């Protein structure tokens, strides 16, 4: 019996949450949601997340959605996995920055680019694509992971979104980012997550 449940739609954003939980190494119940078959809009799933979106988790009776919030919550809830620099650690600020950068900056910038949307970079919160990419590149030039030498839950958020760039061929040749993605995809927890994508 586990007190952690993860609602997961294969090949959707919730792959990042399953990957995280596999990295945490804690037992969990996986509830598959047929996103492409419309299950996120059915009453059973809307009772879990009225927004109709995966991922969602339930832990100790509390339901939580939004993958960055889930990531910050679970990495702190299971500190023994070492995926979150603790409060007081000098890396904590960078960790919070990059975790929030995923949904606040990187993801909307990628979606805007992939859909060819014409937005004023001064008016949208994420700014210009070239600036967003250069911020990520500059950080990754400092070490193998987004915090430098230390792998953290923020890599799952950032690396997951960068993986879309490669998968959907949205990026010019970029050996630094490609090596980062390959490094993350080589992790055993990533491989275990992929087995849930059917
Ligand atoms: N802001 C949410 C976005 C989640 C999201 O967009 N999930 C998509 C799958 S990639 C979804 O569940 N779509 C189903 C629907 O809208 O019915 C998060 O970061 O967790």
Tab-separated table of C-alpha atoms and ligand atoms in Angstrom:
chain	number	residue	atom	x	y	z
A	1	UNK	CA	0.000	0.000	0.000
A	2	UNK	CA	1.470	3.349	-1.026
A	3	UNK	CA	0.385	6.840	-0.104
A	4	UNK	CA	1.582	8.350	-3.381
A	5	UNK	CA	-0.519	8.215	-6.544
A	6	UNK	CA	0.529	9.627	-9.931
A	7	UNK	CA	-1.950	10.263	-12.763
A	8	UNK	CA	0.000	9.896	-15.982
A	9	UNK	CA	-0.843	10.211	-19.640
A	10	UNK	CA	1.694	8.319	-21.736
A	11	UNK	CA	3.792	10.626	-23.951
A	12	UNK	CA	2.593	13.810	-22.268
A	13	UNK	CA	4.069	16.279	-19.778
A	14	UNK	CA	3.399	13.801	-16.981
A	15	UNK	CA	6.369	11.743	-18.219
A	16	UNK	CA	8.434	14.282	-16.255
A	17	UNK	CA	6.548	13.491	-13.053
A	18	UNK	CA	6.917	9.735	-13.506
A	19	UNK	CA	10.630	10.240	-14.237
A	20	UNK	CA	10.919	12.300	-11.033
A	21	UNK	CA	9.190	9.666	-8.926
A	22	UNK	CA	11.444	6.991	-10.422
A	23	UNK	CA	14.465	9.135	-9.471
A	24	UNK	CA	13.063	9.478	-5.943
A	25	UNK	CA	12.901	5.700	-5.722
A	26	UNK	CA	9.710	5.675	-3.667
A	27	UNK	CA	6.755	3.312	-4.158
A	28	UNK	CA	3.794	4.812	-5.966
A	29	UNK	CA	0.570	3.844	-7.640
A	30	UNK	CA	0.445	4.732	-11.323
A	31	UNK	CA	-2.958	5.663	-12.724
A	32	UNK	CA	-2.850	5.858	-16.487
A	33	UNK	CA	-5.035	8.469	-18.151
A	34	UNK	CA	-5.938	8.130	-21.832
A	35	UNK	CA	-5.275	11.779	-22.650
A	36	UNK	CA	-5.481	11.351	-26.420
A	37	UNK	CA	-8.747	9.425	-25.990
A	38	UNK	CA	-10.289	12.355	-24.075
A	39	UNK	CA	-10.139	10.934	-20.533
A	40	UNK	CA	-8.850	14.214	-19.070
A	41	UNK	CA	-12.230	15.738	-19.953
A	42	UNK	CA	-14.273	12.958	-18.330
A	43	UNK	CA	-15.900	13.261	-14.890
A	44	UNK	CA	-13.554	10.775	-13.190
A	45	UNK	CA	-10.433	12.750	-14.028
A	46	UNK	CA	-12.041	16.183	-13.646
A	47	UNK	CA	-12.784	15.169	-10.044
A	48	UNK	CA	-8.994	14.838	-9.596
A	49	UNK	CA	-7.997	17.959	-11.546
A	50	UNK	CA	-10.775	20.351	-12.597
A	51	UNK	CA	-8.306	21.865	-15.087
A	52	UNK	CA	-8.376	18.552	-16.996
A	53	UNK	CA	-4.583	18.263	-17.200
A	54	UNK	CA	-1.995	15.639	-16.302
A	55	UNK	CA	0.181	15.327	-14.315
A	56	UNK	CA	-1.633	15.129	-10.993
A	57	UNK	CA	-0.512	13.469	-7.791
A	58	UNK	CA	-2.073	12.578	-4.466
A	59	UNK	CA	0.232	12.314	-1.454
A	60	UNK	CA	-0.871	11.813	2.138
A	61	UNK	CA	-4.421	12.594	0.999
A	62	UNK	CA	-3.473	15.914	-0.648
A	63	UNK	CA	-3.981	16.339	-4.395
A	64	UNK	CA	-1.549	18.526	-6.301
A	65	UNK	CA	-1.277	19.506	-9.962
A	66	UNK	CA	1.129	21.594	-12.099
A	67	UNK	CA	4.314	19.711	-12.789
A	68	UNK	CA	6.705	22.327	-11.402
A	69	UNK	CA	4.735	22.554	-8.139
A	70	UNK	CA	4.668	18.749	-7.984
A	71	UNK	CA	8.430	18.640	-8.578
A	72	UNK	CA	9.227	21.172	-5.839
A	73	UNK	CA	6.808	19.454	-3.452
A	74	UNK	CA	7.964	15.863	-3.977
A	75	UNK	CA	11.691	16.637	-3.982
A	76	UNK	CA	11.251	18.310	-0.576
A	77	UNK	CA	8.901	15.577	0.685
A	78	UNK	CA	11.568	12.926	0.042
A	79	UNK	CA	14.824	14.728	0.965
A	80	UNK	CA	16.757	11.472	1.307
A	81	UNK	CA	16.775	11.217	-2.523
A	82	UNK	CA	18.903	14.379	-2.652
A	83	UNK	CA	17.042	15.926	-5.585
A	84	UNK	CA	16.496	19.320	-3.892
A	85	UNK	CA	19.184	21.498	-2.312
A	86	UNK	CA	17.900	22.109	1.214
A	87	UNK	CA	16.915	25.510	2.580
A	88	UNK	CA	20.200	27.134	3.567
A	89	UNK	CA	22.160	25.392	0.782
A	90	UNK	CA	23.748	27.978	-1.540
A	91	UNK	CA	22.272	26.140	-4.567
A	92	UNK	CA	18.703	26.499	-3.307
A	93	UNK	CA	18.138	29.853	-5.042
A	94	UNK	CA	19.350	28.560	-8.421
A	95	UNK	CA	17.260	25.441	-7.926
A	96	UNK	CA	14.087	27.466	-7.380
A	97	UNK	CA	14.941	29.778	-10.286
A	98	UNK	CA	15.387	26.947	-12.810
A	99	UNK	CA	12.377	25.014	-11.529
A	100	UNK	CA	10.139	28.036	-12.070
A	101	UNK	CA	11.933	28.925	-15.331
A	102	UNK	CA	10.465	25.758	-16.888
A	103	UNK	CA	6.738	26.669	-16.809
A	104	UNK	CA	7.229	30.446	-16.610
A	105	UNK	CA	9.787	31.014	-19.354
A	106	UNK	CA	11.138	27.973	-21.203
A	107	UNK	CA	7.890	26.162	-21.922
A	108	UNK	CA	5.901	29.168	-23.198
A	109	UNK	CA	8.922	30.222	-25.276
A	110	UNK	CA	9.108	26.766	-26.879
A	111	UNK	CA	5.348	26.615	-27.521
A	112	UNK	CA	5.372	30.116	-29.007
A	113	UNK	CA	8.257	29.162	-31.278
A	114	UNK	CA	6.801	25.807	-32.311
A	115	UNK	CA	3.447	27.369	-33.203
A	116	UNK	CA	5.065	30.262	-35.078
A	117	UNK	CA	3.220	32.796	-32.916
A	118	UNK	CA	4.221	36.419	-33.351
A	119	UNK	CA	4.447	38.004	-29.889
A	120	UNK	CA	6.076	41.180	-28.636
A	121	UNK	CA	9.021	39.925	-26.517
A	122	UNK	CA	8.721	42.988	-24.270
A	123	UNK	CA	5.103	42.216	-23.454
A	124	UNK	CA	5.251	38.459	-22.839
A	125	UNK	CA	6.790	37.268	-19.596
A	126	UNK	CA	9.260	34.915	-21.230
A	127	UNK	CA	10.790	37.374	-23.712
A	128	UNK	CA	12.646	36.588	-26.924
A	129	UNK	CA	13.498	33.006	-27.894
A	130	UNK	CA	17.193	33.766	-28.527
A	131	UNK	CA	17.519	35.256	-25.049
A	132	UNK	CA	15.787	32.280	-23.424
A	133	UNK	CA	18.042	29.818	-25.242
A	134	UNK	CA	21.188	31.806	-24.416
A	135	UNK	CA	20.292	31.817	-20.696
A	136	UNK	CA	20.047	28.023	-20.730
A	137	UNK	CA	23.242	27.646	-22.787
A	138	UNK	CA	25.211	29.922	-20.471
A	139	UNK	CA	24.097	27.938	-17.428
A	140	UNK	CA	24.879	24.567	-19.006
A	141	UNK	CA	28.371	25.822	-19.920
A	142	UNK	CA	29.067	25.788	-16.163
A	143	UNK	CA	28.632	22.068	-15.626
A	144	UNK	CA	26.926	18.851	-16.687
A	145	UNK	CA	23.663	19.804	-14.934
A	146	UNK	CA	21.556	22.927	-14.627
A	147	UNK	CA	22.937	23.542	-11.104
A	148	UNK	CA	26.501	22.800	-12.213
A	149	UNK	CA	27.922	19.575	-10.826
A	150	UNK	CA	24.777	18.493	-9.001
A	151	UNK	CA	21.839	16.671	-10.596
A	152	UNK	CA	18.498	17.835	-9.176
A	153	UNK	CA	14.769	17.751	-9.826
A	154	UNK	CA	15.249	20.994	-11.811
A	155	UNK	CA	17.082	18.981	-14.499
A	156	UNK	CA	13.964	16.897	-15.060
A	157	UNK	CA	11.935	20.068	-15.605
A	158	UNK	CA	14.482	21.825	-17.827
A	159	UNK	CA	15.746	18.708	-19.600
A	160	UNK	CA	12.207	17.520	-20.248
A	161	UNK	CA	11.295	20.720	-22.082
A	162	UNK	CA	14.607	20.799	-23.972
A	163	UNK	CA	13.883	17.228	-25.058
A	164	UNK	CA	10.890	18.581	-27.010
A	165	UNK	CA	13.233	20.866	-28.959
A	166	UNK	CA	15.207	17.873	-30.115
A	167	UNK	CA	12.228	15.593	-30.633
A	168	UNK	CA	10.298	18.125	-32.714
A	169	UNK	CA	13.465	19.367	-34.473
A	170	UNK	CA	12.923	22.951	-33.295
A	171	UNK	CA	16.584	23.684	-32.608
A	172	UNK	CA	19.572	24.215	-34.883
A	173	UNK	CA	22.550	21.957	-34.164
A	174	UNK	CA	23.435	22.585	-30.545
A	175	UNK	CA	26.032	20.118	-29.241
A	176	UNK	CA	25.931	21.484	-25.667
A	177	UNK	CA	22.183	21.090	-25.228
A	178	UNK	CA	22.108	17.799	-27.132
A	179	UNK	CA	24.806	16.369	-24.849
A	180	UNK	CA	22.786	17.507	-21.815
A	181	UNK	CA	19.637	15.809	-23.116
A	182	UNK	CA	21.564	12.605	-23.896
A	183	UNK	CA	23.143	12.676	-20.413
A	184	UNK	CA	19.702	12.910	-18.800
A	185	UNK	CA	18.154	10.304	-21.088
A	186	UNK	CA	20.915	7.900	-20.095
A	187	UNK	CA	19.690	7.784	-16.514
A	188	UNK	CA	18.123	4.471	-15.393
A	189	UNK	CA	15.101	6.312	-13.941
A	190	UNK	CA	14.427	7.838	-17.382
A	191	UNK	CA	14.467	4.356	-18.917
A	192	UNK	CA	12.064	3.094	-16.244
A	193	UNK	CA	9.750	6.028	-16.976
A	194	UNK	CA	9.741	5.169	-20.685
A	195	UNK	CA	8.337	1.741	-19.866
A	196	UNK	CA	5.181	3.505	-18.596
A	197	UNK	CA	4.643	5.270	-21.924
A	198	UNK	CA	2.526	2.558	-23.514
B	1	LIG	N1	0.427	23.630	-16.709
B	1	LIG	C1	0.308	22.180	-16.682
B	1	LIG	C2	0.149	21.704	-18.110
B	1	LIG	C3	-0.186	20.242	-18.203
B	1	LIG	C4	-0.681	19.875	-19.593
B	1	LIG	O1	-0.766	20.706	-20.504
B	1	LIG	N2	-1.011	18.592	-19.780
B	1	LIG	C5	-1.570	18.153	-21.028
B	1	LIG	C6	-0.769	16.956	-21.547
B	1	LIG	S1	0.846	17.383	-22.079
B	1	LIG	C7	-2.974	17.609	-20.812
B	1	LIG	O2	-3.232	16.982	-19.801
B	1	LIG	N3	-3.875	17.836	-21.771
B	1	LIG	C8	-5.151	17.228	-21.740
B	1	LIG	C9	-6.295	18.174	-21.902
B	1	LIG	O3	-6.075	19.389	-21.968
B	1	LIG	O4	-7.420	17.667	-21.970
B	1	LIG	C10	1.541	21.568	-16.001
B	1	LIG	O5	2.639	22.127	-16.144
B	1	LIG	O6	1.411	20.540	-15.326
